[in-house]
XYZ file of C-alpha atoms in Angstrom:
133
model
C 1.784 21.216 143.006
C 4.604 21.617 140.208
C 6.053 25.207 141.316
C 5.598 24.162 145.357
C 3.042 26.995 144.965
C 0.340 26.784 147.519
C -3.242 28.564 145.503
C -3.854 31.240 148.875
C -0.730 32.437 147.995
C -0.675 32.917 144.249
C -3.960 34.128 144.470
C -3.341 37.347 145.564
C -0.121 37.862 142.739
C -3.106 36.579 140.377
C -5.753 38.808 141.086
C -4.686 42.310 140.581
C -3.115 42.009 136.530
C -6.763 39.658 136.063
C -8.825 42.710 137.166
C -6.667 45.081 135.491
C -6.966 42.841 131.845
C -10.732 42.471 132.001
C -11.309 46.028 133.382
C -9.540 47.242 130.260
C -11.042 44.806 128.258
C -14.717 46.498 129.312
C -13.752 49.658 128.791
C -12.300 48.060 125.188
C -15.957 47.812 123.963
C -17.537 51.237 125.351
C -17.447 53.002 121.950
C -19.515 49.722 120.786
C -23.242 49.950 120.881
C -24.061 48.024 123.638
C -26.466 47.892 126.356
C -25.926 49.901 128.971
C -25.793 48.607 132.982
C -29.050 49.669 132.739
C -30.432 47.787 129.851
C -29.046 44.943 130.671
C -30.999 40.988 131.526
C -34.144 42.583 131.233
C -33.934 47.061 132.720
C -33.187 47.930 135.642
C -36.737 47.335 137.414
C -36.509 43.069 137.085
C -37.389 42.700 140.367
C -37.795 38.183 139.300
C -34.883 37.511 140.842
C -32.776 38.250 144.224
C -30.276 41.275 144.107
C -26.694 38.907 143.561
C -28.521 36.749 140.921
C -30.289 39.986 138.862
C -26.612 41.658 139.287
C -24.499 38.379 137.952
C -26.668 38.231 134.915
C -26.466 41.693 134.126
C -22.483 41.608 134.488
C -23.548 38.249 132.556
C -24.796 40.082 129.598
C -22.900 42.256 129.543
C -19.976 40.485 129.325
C -21.281 38.439 126.729
C -22.074 41.627 124.537
C -18.654 42.823 124.984
C -16.897 39.718 123.845
C -18.913 39.156 120.442
C -18.736 42.541 119.561
C -15.153 43.198 120.213
C -14.586 39.214 118.499
C -16.080 40.052 115.454
C -14.202 43.651 114.624
C -11.446 41.763 115.596
C -12.125 38.477 113.210
C -13.243 41.345 110.229
C -9.874 43.601 110.988
C -7.562 40.168 110.786
C -9.422 39.246 107.469
C -9.532 42.981 106.071
C -5.018 42.490 106.679
C -5.026 38.696 105.434
C -7.449 39.850 102.082
C -4.733 43.013 101.784
C -1.284 41.880 102.697
C -1.681 37.642 101.492
C -1.825 38.283 97.770
C 0.916 40.937 98.305
C 3.229 38.245 99.969
C 2.607 35.665 97.467
C 3.058 38.289 94.724
C 6.655 39.111 96.553
C 7.482 35.941 96.938
C 7.262 35.029 92.831
C 8.354 38.193 91.766
C 12.205 38.314 92.070
C 14.496 39.269 90.074
C 15.048 36.113 86.695
C 18.675 35.288 85.600
C 18.970 35.121 82.092
C 20.153 31.489 82.489
C 16.809 30.883 83.681
C 15.502 33.082 81.009
C 17.086 31.512 78.169
C 16.328 27.792 79.609
C 12.960 29.028 79.734
C 13.173 30.003 76.296
C 14.684 26.201 75.184
C 11.204 24.415 77.202
C 8.671 27.312 75.184
C 10.087 26.516 71.728
C 11.038 22.738 72.247
C 7.252 22.635 73.155
C 6.094 24.735 70.585
C 8.148 22.623 68.130
C 6.366 19.524 69.188
C 3.025 21.025 69.039
C 3.954 21.901 65.136
C 5.302 17.579 64.591
C 2.167 16.304 65.763
C 0.348 19.203 63.550
C 1.999 18.906 60.361
C 1.159 14.967 61.168
C -2.362 15.417 61.231
C -2.773 17.666 58.808
C -0.605 14.824 56.496
C -3.281 12.345 57.802
C -6.035 13.882 56.896
C -5.022 14.490 53.122
C -4.204 10.675 53.239
C -7.765 9.966 54.248
C -9.087 12.032 52.223
C -7.410 11.108 49.143
């Protein structure tokens, strides 16, 4: 292996943090309305499978329920946060102090475009008068 450690030596170091994370993930789902242990995978009297398969089916069912509910909840929270902070961030980038020189440049550009528009309007009016006369 690239790190020089074997899987057998690393597994005891990785197992406790992984199990702790899974326990915390499981506990985070407690406030949400998911199936209880007895209701998962067909109820407590589900005798169609042997013991190990029934337990693994229940665990899988509970984990998928909790992962789905937690995922949807986190997605909704992040979407709401983005809907609030997105416009604020965009406005803060655009709403910056304007210097007097930038204002004069914008005024000159506006007056130039207004002048061009009025010249075109006068030409159009003169051409229309010549055409009707």
